[in-house]
XYZ file of C-alpha atoms in Angstrom:
719
model
C -59.263 -0.205 27.187
C -60.338 -3.651 26.043
C -60.697 -4.748 22.426
C -64.230 -5.336 21.162
C -63.130 -8.645 19.597
C -61.647 -11.717 21.274
C -57.828 -11.631 21.384
C -55.375 -14.515 21.283
C -54.766 -15.137 24.996
C -51.424 -16.857 24.507
C -49.526 -13.677 23.599
C -50.610 -10.146 24.285
C -47.285 -8.721 23.071
C -46.627 -8.969 19.347
C -43.659 -7.967 17.215
C -43.629 -7.728 13.430
C -40.835 -6.901 11.010
C -42.064 -6.139 7.508
C -39.420 -5.958 4.777
C -41.209 -3.965 2.076
C -39.425 -3.624 -1.276
C -39.608 -0.513 -3.471
C -43.124 0.481 -4.519
C -44.867 -2.105 -2.337
C -46.670 0.436 -0.153
C -44.828 0.730 3.174
C -46.807 3.767 4.343
C -50.106 2.221 3.263
C -49.284 -0.925 5.252
C -48.722 1.089 8.455
C -51.859 3.215 8.047
C -53.897 0.051 7.398
C -52.459 -1.557 10.544
C -53.354 1.501 12.668
C -56.836 1.496 11.152
C -57.258 -2.196 12.030
C -56.413 -1.364 15.654
C -59.130 1.316 15.621
C -61.634 -1.155 14.149
C -60.832 -3.800 16.786
C -61.425 -1.442 19.700
C -64.269 0.643 18.222
C -63.184 3.698 20.219
C -61.037 6.682 19.202
C -59.335 6.559 22.629
C -57.136 3.678 21.430
C -55.537 5.996 18.850
C -54.006 7.999 21.717
C -51.975 4.894 22.511
C -50.393 4.647 19.058
C -46.889 6.032 18.484
C -45.598 6.063 14.883
C -42.005 7.085 14.181
C -40.791 7.890 10.683
C -37.671 9.306 9.027
C -38.707 12.797 7.911
C -41.324 15.467 8.641
C -42.581 15.039 5.086
C -43.115 11.297 5.617
C -44.883 11.962 8.939
C -47.269 14.409 7.244
C -47.949 11.932 4.430
C -48.736 9.166 6.937
C -51.128 11.431 8.861
C -52.858 12.474 5.637
C -53.333 8.866 4.527
C -54.718 7.788 7.872
C -57.093 10.757 8.103
C -58.348 10.096 4.578
C -59.016 6.444 5.440
C -60.847 7.413 8.637
C -63.024 10.015 6.898
C -63.710 7.787 3.874
C -64.655 4.658 5.809
C -65.835 5.670 9.294
C -66.734 9.330 9.727
C -70.055 9.364 7.839
C -71.441 6.554 10.003
C -70.839 8.362 13.316
C -73.253 10.577 15.233
C -72.289 14.159 16.177
C -70.889 13.240 19.609
C -68.766 10.431 18.167
C -67.470 12.717 15.436
C -66.353 15.335 17.973
C -64.601 12.669 20.070
C -62.841 11.305 16.992
C -61.769 14.750 15.777
C -60.291 15.617 19.194
C -58.237 12.417 19.203
C -57.081 12.804 15.593
C -55.626 16.220 16.460
C -53.323 14.483 18.963
C -52.134 11.608 16.760
C -48.540 10.736 17.701
C -46.994 10.451 14.236
C -43.616 12.162 14.141
C -39.891 11.863 13.492
C -37.633 10.377 16.166
C -36.164 13.863 16.700
C -39.598 15.374 17.347
C -40.397 12.594 19.807
C -37.066 13.041 21.638
C -37.674 16.793 21.757
C -41.071 16.236 23.395
C -39.565 13.864 25.974
C -36.701 16.222 26.847
C -38.961 19.249 27.273
C -41.376 17.310 29.445
C -38.724 15.571 31.570
C -36.064 18.287 31.398
C -35.402 17.960 35.138
C -33.760 14.575 34.456
C -31.025 16.227 32.402
C -29.099 19.452 32.741
C -30.905 21.358 29.974
C -33.147 24.383 29.686
C -36.745 23.234 28.933
C -37.021 26.183 26.550
C -34.044 25.043 24.471
C -33.949 25.935 20.791
C -33.114 23.529 17.948
C -30.418 24.929 15.667
C -29.493 24.041 12.102
C -26.158 22.582 10.998
C -24.665 25.941 10.005
C -24.873 27.530 13.456
C -23.884 24.277 15.160
C -20.918 24.059 12.763
C -19.709 27.558 13.644
C -19.763 26.632 17.339
C -17.997 23.332 16.553
C -15.189 25.279 14.823
C -14.852 27.516 17.879
C -14.655 24.413 20.060
C -11.817 23.050 17.877
C -9.803 26.244 18.349
C -10.429 26.206 22.110
C -9.207 22.615 22.466
C -6.136 23.088 20.270
C -5.047 25.902 22.584
C -4.952 23.523 25.589
C -1.829 21.525 26.409
C -3.552 18.158 25.979
C -5.083 19.245 22.686
C -1.721 20.418 21.353
C 0.008 17.142 22.268
C -2.686 14.973 20.707
C -2.730 17.116 17.594
C 1.078 16.838 17.212
C 0.774 13.037 17.085
C -2.150 13.093 14.659
C -0.601 15.752 12.389
C 2.254 13.341 11.590
C -0.338 11.311 9.661
C -2.649 13.976 8.261
C -2.581 17.367 6.595
C -4.383 20.170 8.424
C -7.417 20.395 6.112
C -7.704 16.594 6.158
C -7.690 16.614 9.954
C -10.833 18.743 10.004
C -12.568 16.397 7.564
C -11.807 13.501 9.914
C -13.407 15.347 12.821
C -16.473 15.988 10.654
C -16.694 12.274 9.804
C -16.733 11.601 13.566
C -19.536 14.149 13.830
C -21.552 12.586 10.973
C -21.228 9.081 12.407
C -22.080 10.206 15.928
C -24.174 7.113 16.896
C -21.290 4.740 16.187
C -18.768 7.019 17.879
C -21.091 7.537 20.833
C -21.827 3.840 21.397
C -18.662 2.088 20.231
C -15.017 2.200 21.234
C -11.992 3.333 19.251
C -9.794 0.536 17.907
C -6.354 1.617 16.722
C -3.686 4.002 17.970
C -4.468 6.977 15.713
C -8.232 6.451 15.950
C -7.871 6.412 19.754
C -6.042 9.742 19.756
C -8.611 11.204 17.370
C -11.386 10.054 19.701
C -9.734 11.703 22.736
C -9.452 14.947 20.819
C -13.000 14.631 19.489
C -14.371 14.042 23.010
C -12.709 17.238 24.239
C -14.044 19.198 21.269
C -17.621 17.921 21.727
C -17.412 18.803 25.446
C -16.526 22.422 24.560
C -19.095 22.351 21.751
C -21.778 21.437 24.315
C -20.645 24.244 26.643
C -20.907 26.796 23.829
C -24.384 25.581 22.862
C -25.514 25.598 26.476
C -24.665 29.311 26.807
C -27.559 30.073 24.448
C -29.817 27.094 25.316
C -29.115 25.557 21.914
C -29.422 21.891 20.975
C -28.796 20.371 17.566
C -30.444 17.231 16.181
C -27.602 14.978 17.357
C -28.024 16.317 20.902
C -31.683 15.265 20.951
C -30.681 11.633 20.395
C -27.622 11.615 22.651
C -29.248 13.314 25.629
C -32.394 11.166 25.376
C -30.285 8.006 25.321
C -28.092 9.147 28.217
C -31.136 9.954 30.358
C -32.777 6.584 29.627
C -29.569 4.598 30.047
C -27.757 6.317 32.921
C -30.267 8.217 35.038
C -31.916 5.960 37.661
C -34.865 8.369 37.832
C -35.603 7.708 34.143
C -37.981 5.045 35.398
C -40.691 7.718 35.415
C -40.253 8.138 31.638
C -40.555 4.386 31.111
C -43.613 4.205 33.373
C -45.204 7.109 31.533
C -44.472 5.448 28.188
C -45.876 2.113 29.372
C -48.995 3.806 30.690
C -49.716 5.833 27.533
C -48.424 3.774 24.589
C -49.634 0.335 23.469
C -48.527 0.220 19.854
C -45.245 1.390 18.329
C -44.724 1.650 14.564
C -41.346 2.430 13.021
C -41.364 3.395 9.338
C -38.316 3.542 7.019
C -36.355 1.398 9.459
C -33.460 1.144 6.978
C -32.755 4.845 7.659
C -32.588 4.349 11.437
C -29.223 4.687 13.157
C -27.872 2.681 16.085
C -28.611 5.305 18.706
C -32.229 5.708 17.591
C -32.746 1.942 17.805
C -31.169 1.874 21.286
C -33.655 4.574 22.404
C -36.599 2.505 21.128
C -35.211 -0.617 22.839
C -34.976 1.225 26.155
C -38.592 2.413 25.845
C -39.955 -1.101 25.200
C -37.557 -2.828 27.620
C -40.355 -3.889 29.958
C -42.456 -5.158 27.060
C -39.614 -7.420 25.952
C -39.148 -8.827 29.443
C -42.604 -10.421 29.338
C -43.495 -8.767 32.651
C -44.937 -5.408 33.662
C -48.335 -3.773 34.016
C -49.497 -4.496 30.476
C -48.652 -8.183 30.608
C -50.350 -8.550 33.999
C -53.527 -6.727 32.943
C -53.830 -8.694 29.696
C -53.693 -5.623 27.467
C -52.698 -5.927 23.820
C -49.421 -4.172 22.961
C -46.696 -4.501 20.357
C -44.209 -3.086 17.868
C -44.282 -3.089 14.054
C -41.091 -2.308 12.103
C -41.357 -1.555 8.394
C -38.540 -0.843 5.974
C -36.362 -2.116 3.154
C -32.696 -2.863 3.767
C -32.206 -2.689 -0.036
C -32.985 1.035 0.145
C -30.637 1.891 3.020
C -28.616 4.744 1.453
C -27.753 7.017 4.390
C -24.674 5.275 5.789
C -22.880 8.643 5.762
C -25.427 9.761 8.399
C -25.007 6.659 10.516
C -27.893 4.574 9.115
C -27.246 0.829 9.293
C -28.981 -1.724 7.044
C -27.649 -4.422 9.399
C -30.045 -3.139 12.081
C -32.714 -5.413 10.579
C -30.729 -8.419 11.824
C -30.182 -6.736 15.196
C -33.923 -6.031 15.524
C -34.843 -9.612 14.574
C -32.511 -10.893 17.254
C -33.928 -8.515 19.894
C -37.535 -9.433 19.079
C -36.939 -13.127 18.297
C -39.171 -14.518 21.094
C -42.251 -12.799 19.682
C -41.338 -12.183 16.067
C -43.558 -12.477 13.024
C -41.786 -11.705 9.728
C -43.255 -10.714 6.391
C -41.728 -9.749 3.025
C -43.663 -7.503 0.617
C -42.521 -7.815 -3.010
C -45.586 -6.892 -5.103
C -44.793 -3.552 -6.735
C -47.629 -1.050 -7.302
C -45.488 1.558 -9.068
C -43.603 0.275 -12.107
C -44.379 -1.465 -15.390
C -43.598 -5.138 -16.004
C -40.684 -4.200 -18.277
C -39.018 -2.045 -15.607
C -39.600 -4.649 -12.873
C -38.013 -7.393 -15.026
C -35.059 -5.109 -15.788
C -34.450 -4.287 -12.118
C -34.630 -7.996 -11.198
C -32.113 -8.832 -13.949
C -29.664 -6.083 -12.882
C -29.641 -7.395 -9.301
C -29.889 -11.089 -10.136
C -27.771 -13.275 -7.806
C -27.016 -10.347 -5.482
C -28.088 -10.633 -1.853
C -30.696 -9.812 -0.593
C -32.286 -9.089 -3.995
C -32.034 -12.746 -5.034
C -34.543 -13.739 -2.332
C -36.713 -10.612 -2.592
C -37.332 -10.202 -6.333
C -39.981 -7.648 -7.232
C -43.325 -8.876 -8.591
C -45.369 -6.604 -10.860
C -49.016 -6.086 -9.944
C -51.634 -7.043 -12.536
C -52.704 -3.439 -12.975
C -49.203 -2.355 -14.095
C -48.202 -5.373 -16.220
C -49.196 -3.868 -19.569
C -48.395 -0.212 -18.916
C -46.780 1.482 -21.964
C -43.103 1.335 -21.114
C -39.629 1.784 -22.535
C -36.017 1.384 -21.379
C -33.038 2.842 -23.242
C -29.353 2.749 -22.322
C -26.862 5.113 -23.977
C -23.220 4.596 -22.954
C -20.801 7.124 -24.478
C -17.159 6.144 -25.087
C -14.098 8.210 -25.989
C -11.333 10.343 -24.520
C -12.711 13.903 -24.414
C -14.924 13.952 -21.298
C -16.214 17.463 -21.934
C -17.310 16.689 -25.495
C -18.872 13.380 -24.432
C -20.757 15.041 -21.590
C -22.157 17.608 -23.978
C -23.358 14.785 -26.258
C -24.919 12.955 -23.316
C -26.810 16.013 -22.035
C -27.930 16.983 -25.544
C -29.285 13.445 -25.975
C -31.240 13.874 -22.718
C -32.632 17.274 -23.812
C -33.638 16.014 -27.255
C -35.216 12.912 -25.775
C -37.329 15.037 -23.419
C -38.483 17.292 -26.255
C -39.290 14.283 -28.446
C -41.448 12.788 -25.692
C -43.339 16.058 -25.282
C -43.705 16.478 -29.052
C -44.963 12.903 -29.571
C -47.294 13.176 -26.565
C -46.286 9.771 -25.247
C -48.906 8.362 -22.862
C -48.527 8.412 -19.088
C -51.050 7.218 -16.544
C -52.226 9.214 -13.537
C -54.907 7.805 -11.209
C -55.653 5.141 -13.809
C -56.298 7.660 -16.605
C -54.164 8.138 -19.691
C -52.906 11.604 -20.701
C -49.971 13.060 -22.704
C -46.655 13.413 -20.902
C -45.796 16.822 -19.430
C -42.504 18.243 -18.161
C -43.624 17.623 -14.560
C -43.689 13.844 -15.230
C -39.950 13.764 -15.919
C -37.060 13.522 -13.439
C -33.326 13.707 -14.105
C -31.453 11.756 -11.425
C -27.733 11.649 -10.725
C -25.378 10.194 -8.124
C -24.038 13.611 -7.110
C -24.739 17.174 -8.116
C -21.258 18.634 -7.739
C -18.762 18.870 -10.564
C -17.912 21.074 -13.496
C -20.454 19.409 -15.788
C -23.533 20.225 -13.693
C -23.502 23.835 -14.906
C -23.232 22.547 -18.481
C -26.391 20.492 -17.996
C -28.272 23.495 -16.580
C -27.144 25.633 -19.525
C -28.273 23.061 -22.084
C -31.669 22.585 -20.422
C -32.152 26.356 -20.596
C -30.863 26.554 -24.196
C -33.323 23.843 -25.282
C -36.154 25.705 -23.565
C -36.827 22.938 -21.043
C -38.264 24.237 -17.745
C -36.613 22.609 -14.745
C -36.417 22.871 -10.983
C -33.509 21.648 -8.857
C -34.751 19.726 -5.830
C -32.762 20.356 -2.662
C -30.003 22.122 -4.556
C -26.999 23.317 -2.577
C -25.472 26.776 -2.993
C -28.019 28.635 -0.859
C -25.556 31.377 0.154
C -24.424 31.831 -3.452
C -27.920 32.674 -4.723
C -28.201 36.321 -5.789
C -31.162 37.114 -3.546
C -29.257 35.734 -0.516
C -26.154 37.739 -1.412
C -28.425 40.792 -1.491
C -29.869 39.911 1.953
C -26.376 39.369 3.383
C -25.309 42.739 1.977
C -28.362 44.389 3.537
C -27.691 42.760 6.923
C -24.000 43.720 6.963
C -24.709 47.304 5.819
C -27.289 47.779 8.584
C -25.234 46.365 11.456
C -21.759 47.516 10.396
C -21.440 51.129 9.109
C -17.786 50.463 8.230
C -18.699 47.754 5.697
C -18.378 49.924 2.586
C -18.609 47.008 0.163
C -22.031 45.867 1.406
C -23.199 49.469 1.578
C -22.228 50.117 -2.038
C -23.742 46.766 -2.969
C -27.250 47.535 -1.750
C -27.146 51.055 -3.196
C -26.723 49.431 -6.599
C -29.170 46.594 -6.072
C -32.931 46.436 -6.603
C -33.202 47.851 -3.064
C -31.845 51.181 -4.384
C -31.183 52.560 -0.894
C -29.228 55.769 -0.307
C -27.178 56.757 2.776
C -30.049 58.667 4.361
C -32.418 55.701 4.021
C -29.903 53.237 5.444
C -29.247 55.507 8.409
C -33.012 55.765 9.035
C -33.313 51.970 9.234
C -30.249 51.740 11.499
C -32.025 53.961 14.020
C -35.196 51.863 13.781
C -33.022 48.790 14.371
C -32.499 50.006 17.915
C -36.228 49.572 18.604
C -37.218 46.441 16.659
C -35.441 43.258 15.620
C -33.256 42.916 12.518
C -35.790 40.461 11.029
C -38.626 42.980 11.386
C -36.436 45.681 9.794
C -35.654 43.477 6.776
C -39.332 42.516 6.376
C -40.406 46.188 6.530
C -37.780 47.147 3.923
C -38.968 44.334 1.634
C -42.599 45.426 2.066
C -41.838 49.107 1.486
C -39.797 48.371 -1.661
C -42.247 45.719 -2.955
C -39.354 43.239 -3.176
C -41.528 40.171 -2.543
C -43.511 40.874 -5.717
C -40.319 40.893 -7.789
C -39.238 37.413 -6.661
C -40.180 34.067 -8.161
C -41.227 31.076 -6.027
C -37.695 29.778 -5.396
C -36.341 33.198 -4.520
C -39.207 33.972 -2.125
C -38.718 30.615 -0.418
C -34.953 31.235 -0.131
C -35.527 34.674 1.441
C -38.028 33.232 3.917
C -35.550 30.490 4.810
C -32.815 33.095 5.377
C -35.059 34.959 7.831
C -35.875 31.674 9.602
C -32.151 30.858 9.961
C -31.532 34.409 11.166
C -34.258 33.991 13.772
C -32.359 31.042 15.294
C -29.586 33.479 16.263
C -31.866 36.152 17.736
C -30.349 35.677 21.229
C -26.912 36.751 19.979
C -25.643 40.336 19.641
C -25.729 41.632 16.073
C -21.934 41.746 15.682
C -21.796 38.036 16.635
C -24.561 37.157 14.145
C -22.638 39.040 11.428
C -19.484 37.103 12.261
C -21.396 33.796 12.207
C -23.084 34.588 8.891
C -19.753 35.317 7.226
C -18.342 32.024 8.460
C -21.450 29.994 7.556
C -21.609 31.500 4.053
C -17.928 30.787 3.495
C -17.489 27.338 5.019
C -20.805 25.491 5.105
C -23.054 24.109 2.403
C -26.722 24.901 2.868
C -29.500 23.521 0.616
C -31.808 25.932 -1.097
C -35.359 26.147 0.204
C -37.406 23.143 -0.890
C -40.202 24.264 -3.217
C -40.962 20.881 -4.755
C -44.543 20.623 -5.969
C -46.157 18.084 -8.276
C -48.103 20.987 -9.788
C -45.008 22.745 -11.155
C -44.796 21.907 -14.847
C -41.031 21.548 -14.848
C -38.521 18.720 -15.090
C -37.256 17.747 -11.617
C -33.451 17.597 -11.256
C -32.558 15.428 -8.246
C -29.757 13.472 -6.708
C -30.678 9.838 -6.087
C -30.649 10.553 -2.346
C -33.177 13.375 -2.643
C -35.432 11.285 -4.920
C -35.948 8.539 -2.347
C -39.634 8.020 -1.638
C -40.644 9.751 -4.882
C -41.844 8.267 -8.173
C -42.010 9.613 -11.718
C -43.552 8.315 -14.958
C -40.237 9.026 -16.699
C -36.726 8.916 -15.230
C -33.384 9.863 -16.810
C -30.515 8.382 -14.780
C -27.439 10.280 -16.006
C -23.710 10.423 -15.150
C -23.663 6.669 -14.631
C -19.867 6.795 -14.267
C -20.257 8.589 -10.909
C -21.895 5.538 -9.341
C -19.444 3.276 -7.631
C -18.207 5.309 -4.740
C -14.838 6.709 -3.886
C -13.122 3.669 -2.427
C -9.978 5.731 -1.859
C -11.847 8.089 0.439
C -10.780 8.009 4.056
C -13.532 7.340 6.528
C -14.401 6.060 9.959
C -15.554 2.438 9.797
C -17.855 0.901 12.394
C -17.791 -2.818 13.190
C -20.564 -4.349 15.279
C -19.788 -7.805 16.604
C -20.957 -9.808 19.590
C -19.712 -7.908 22.652
C -17.295 -5.815 20.573
C -18.704 -2.638 19.060
C -15.715 -0.752 17.723
C -14.637 1.594 14.955
C -11.386 2.526 13.303
C -9.928 4.616 10.526
C -10.113 3.099 7.030
C -6.472 3.878 6.158
C -4.202 0.843 6.067
C -2.019 2.007 8.990
C -4.958 1.181 11.313
C -5.044 -2.388 9.973
C -6.329 -3.948 6.754
C -9.522 -5.120 8.481
C -11.109 -1.673 8.557
C -10.015 -0.953 4.985
C -11.647 -4.156 3.706
C -14.843 -3.501 5.665
C -15.007 0.038 4.280
C -14.687 -1.158 0.667
C -17.317 -3.847 1.165
C -19.775 -1.493 2.916
C -19.159 1.166 0.283
C -19.903 -1.219 -2.604
C -23.091 -2.491 -0.970
C -24.282 1.087 -0.425
C -23.636 1.937 -4.086
C -25.662 -1.107 -5.166
C -28.543 0.058 -2.994
C -28.308 3.577 -4.461
C -28.607 2.161 -7.985
C -31.640 0.108 -6.897
C -33.307 3.239 -5.490
C -32.577 5.161 -8.725
C -33.996 2.491 -11.049
C -37.143 1.930 -8.984
C -38.201 5.614 -9.142
C -39.474 5.085 -12.718
C -43.002 3.854 -13.346
C -43.075 3.726 -17.180
C -40.009 5.127 -18.949
C -36.378 4.704 -17.944
C -33.434 6.226 -19.819
C -29.880 5.590 -18.588
C -26.692 7.285 -19.780
C -23.058 7.777 -18.819
C -19.420 7.630 -19.897
C -17.379 4.445 -20.201
C -13.581 4.414 -20.002
C -11.274 1.902 -21.688
C -9.812 0.669 -18.426
C -11.267 1.315 -14.973
C -15.022 1.889 -14.641
C -17.343 2.363 -11.697
C -19.768 -0.171 -10.266
C -22.878 1.299 -11.925
C -21.352 1.244 -15.428
C -20.290 -2.367 -14.943
C -23.745 -3.404 -13.710
C -25.668 -1.607 -16.493
C -23.401 -1.829 -19.550
C -24.102 -5.559 -20.065
C -27.715 -4.613 -20.929
C -26.813 -1.769 -23.341
C -27.342 -3.849 -26.510
C -30.672 -5.243 -25.355
C -31.949 -1.728 -24.558
C -30.007 0.242 -27.160
C -30.880 3.937 -27.351
C -32.797 5.070 -30.435
C -31.412 7.672 -32.787
C -33.140 11.039 -32.367
C -33.982 12.868 -35.591
C -32.301 16.229 -36.099
C -35.689 17.872 -36.666
C -36.187 18.087 -32.862
C -36.124 21.822 -32.250
C -35.500 23.836 -29.131
C -38.517 25.421 -27.464
C -38.690 29.196 -27.600
C -39.676 29.616 -23.979
C -41.799 32.501 -22.785
C -40.956 34.034 -19.412
C -44.362 33.405 -17.876
C -44.360 29.644 -18.480
C -42.403 28.612 -15.393
C -42.108 30.520 -12.170
C -39.376 28.740 -10.301
C -35.647 28.493 -10.801
C -35.842 28.798 -14.578
C -34.953 32.472 -14.841
C -34.019 35.193 -12.369
C -36.565 37.879 -13.293
C -34.613 40.904 -12.051
C -31.019 42.060 -11.814
C -30.433 41.879 -8.083
C -27.093 43.653 -8.304
C -27.003 46.058 -11.213
C -23.347 47.070 -11.347
C -21.351 44.576 -9.308
C -20.069 41.573 -11.221
C -20.196 38.407 -9.110
C -17.421 36.382 -10.652
C -18.661 32.980 -11.867
C -17.284 30.101 -9.891
C -16.739 31.999 -6.653
C -17.800 29.686 -3.887
C -18.969 32.094 -1.213
C -19.950 35.596 -0.198
C -16.531 35.990 1.427
C -14.774 35.304 -1.873
C -17.146 37.683 -3.660
C -16.376 40.346 -1.086
C -12.630 39.943 -1.713
C -13.277 40.344 -5.436
């Protein structure tokens, strides 16, 4: 395929790295670049040669939607019927996906290059975690495992030992690519290698792969299998343009996979260079928003990428913000003044947003009684929200002014755990403020899931008297005869079909709100992943998963829900809100006493070690530095979610305070919080106003008291 316009003959390969600050339109930049490629070639066939990789399924869908809208708005009407059909056929095959989806496609297609079943199934963390625990027990029974563990146990308590293994698991790219530095870290790595070997064997029995496997196996095939040349040839033949979005969230292993795929491009030789075709890579991201270090993401990869692409590189920095008001932009720039890299990448407000109605307030509470202070802080937040609604403060949507609604407001926090989170929920409910928790944990502690677990256990295990009694006294209202009837049917159809038929027959779906329906559907999806296992094994796994693993509730986020969004800063990334409350400021600053695996990437020496001082002060210092930089980036992400109104609150101690308090408190006089008049009244909320999360509309379990604070179904069962 040749471009319809004259190309620069000096270089057919191009490489761009775009550092795009918050609100500068990263996704729009990529879709515009892809559209420009289409315009140059004037044929839909060129779109088959575009591969765009992004961080999440949601981001991939958004990118596709934006590109399709641009195509249909600017091109489609001018095409004849034949051209429209050709374009539609190509658009259906657009390669815009996550790195995991792309790896999955490669492994299924070229499965014969690795020892995997082409019909493998991707499993969630819970099931993978159960198998990982089994692998731990297997290894600790071996002689080598026992000896290694004896050495390690001199340094760590048993429960701490497991957390260390999990930190190895979370940082798998660094562990996979680097080498252990330090005596204890070396022994941990030997043990971890044995455990992951057994973990892989257990997964292979059922043709399971988890998300980490997709990356590791893809890399191993590309790096170690001499026959992988056919993958590289296929890639070179079918891809001309690679786009990587949200590069700050990319981990080392993902970048190594991309480097292997474009290896021939970087050499300056190969079929494309010889034929004079245009080809290239565009990397877009913002190192200032790299907040997933705990998953292995590395902001330093920008420097690594620049070095790799240096012979062809064109760099660009986007700083014009199309999200926030001038007041908020100035505030963010002042908070991060003289901090690298913010000092060289200060945000610039766009003309359109300069004069947006805007306000910033900071309310720092001081004193000794944390519980009383927290109550004051949350009451201030609730009253402030009600005052905004009452005064109908203006917000802008698509350039048009309208009064603020609950859906325009987000409450952000560093972490959701802690004894005060329940207090905040209670106060929001008491003040009549509808809210929805985005990505909330505690899936297996939700009442509808406890009911489903009880139903599952009662059906598959006649001796489980607790679960049996539970469902008899639940909204299912099933007697012994009915349960026995469904047990017999279970011999002919799957457990999922049985549960669905029971729900249909009892009209359970109609009694659930949006969140509860979504949670039940998610439970059935997770259950489906274990369909190859015998029922007794699934029951055993479910008990362990419910007891030991955190699972987020089903995501029901919708801009159309008229409810305040309650998010962690991590889950708010990529979102924007007219009004943001950043609360619990004291939580920002990181736990510098936490023990962790630290990765160090130096020229010819990629290594990692444990952050405790017995492995050397170097790793401890690196951990503290990396931790502080990550906390700064988290604060930047939090502040840049707001477009018009920003309210910040937290507790300040007399002595030691966290990083966020120290960075924000110096502005508390300039942006002092206004007094709220006592006349602000609570809203008498009607049941029908909000469908999701606000109220549980039915008593799922009529007689059984599920003790508050119990952390799992297992604990409830003991009660």
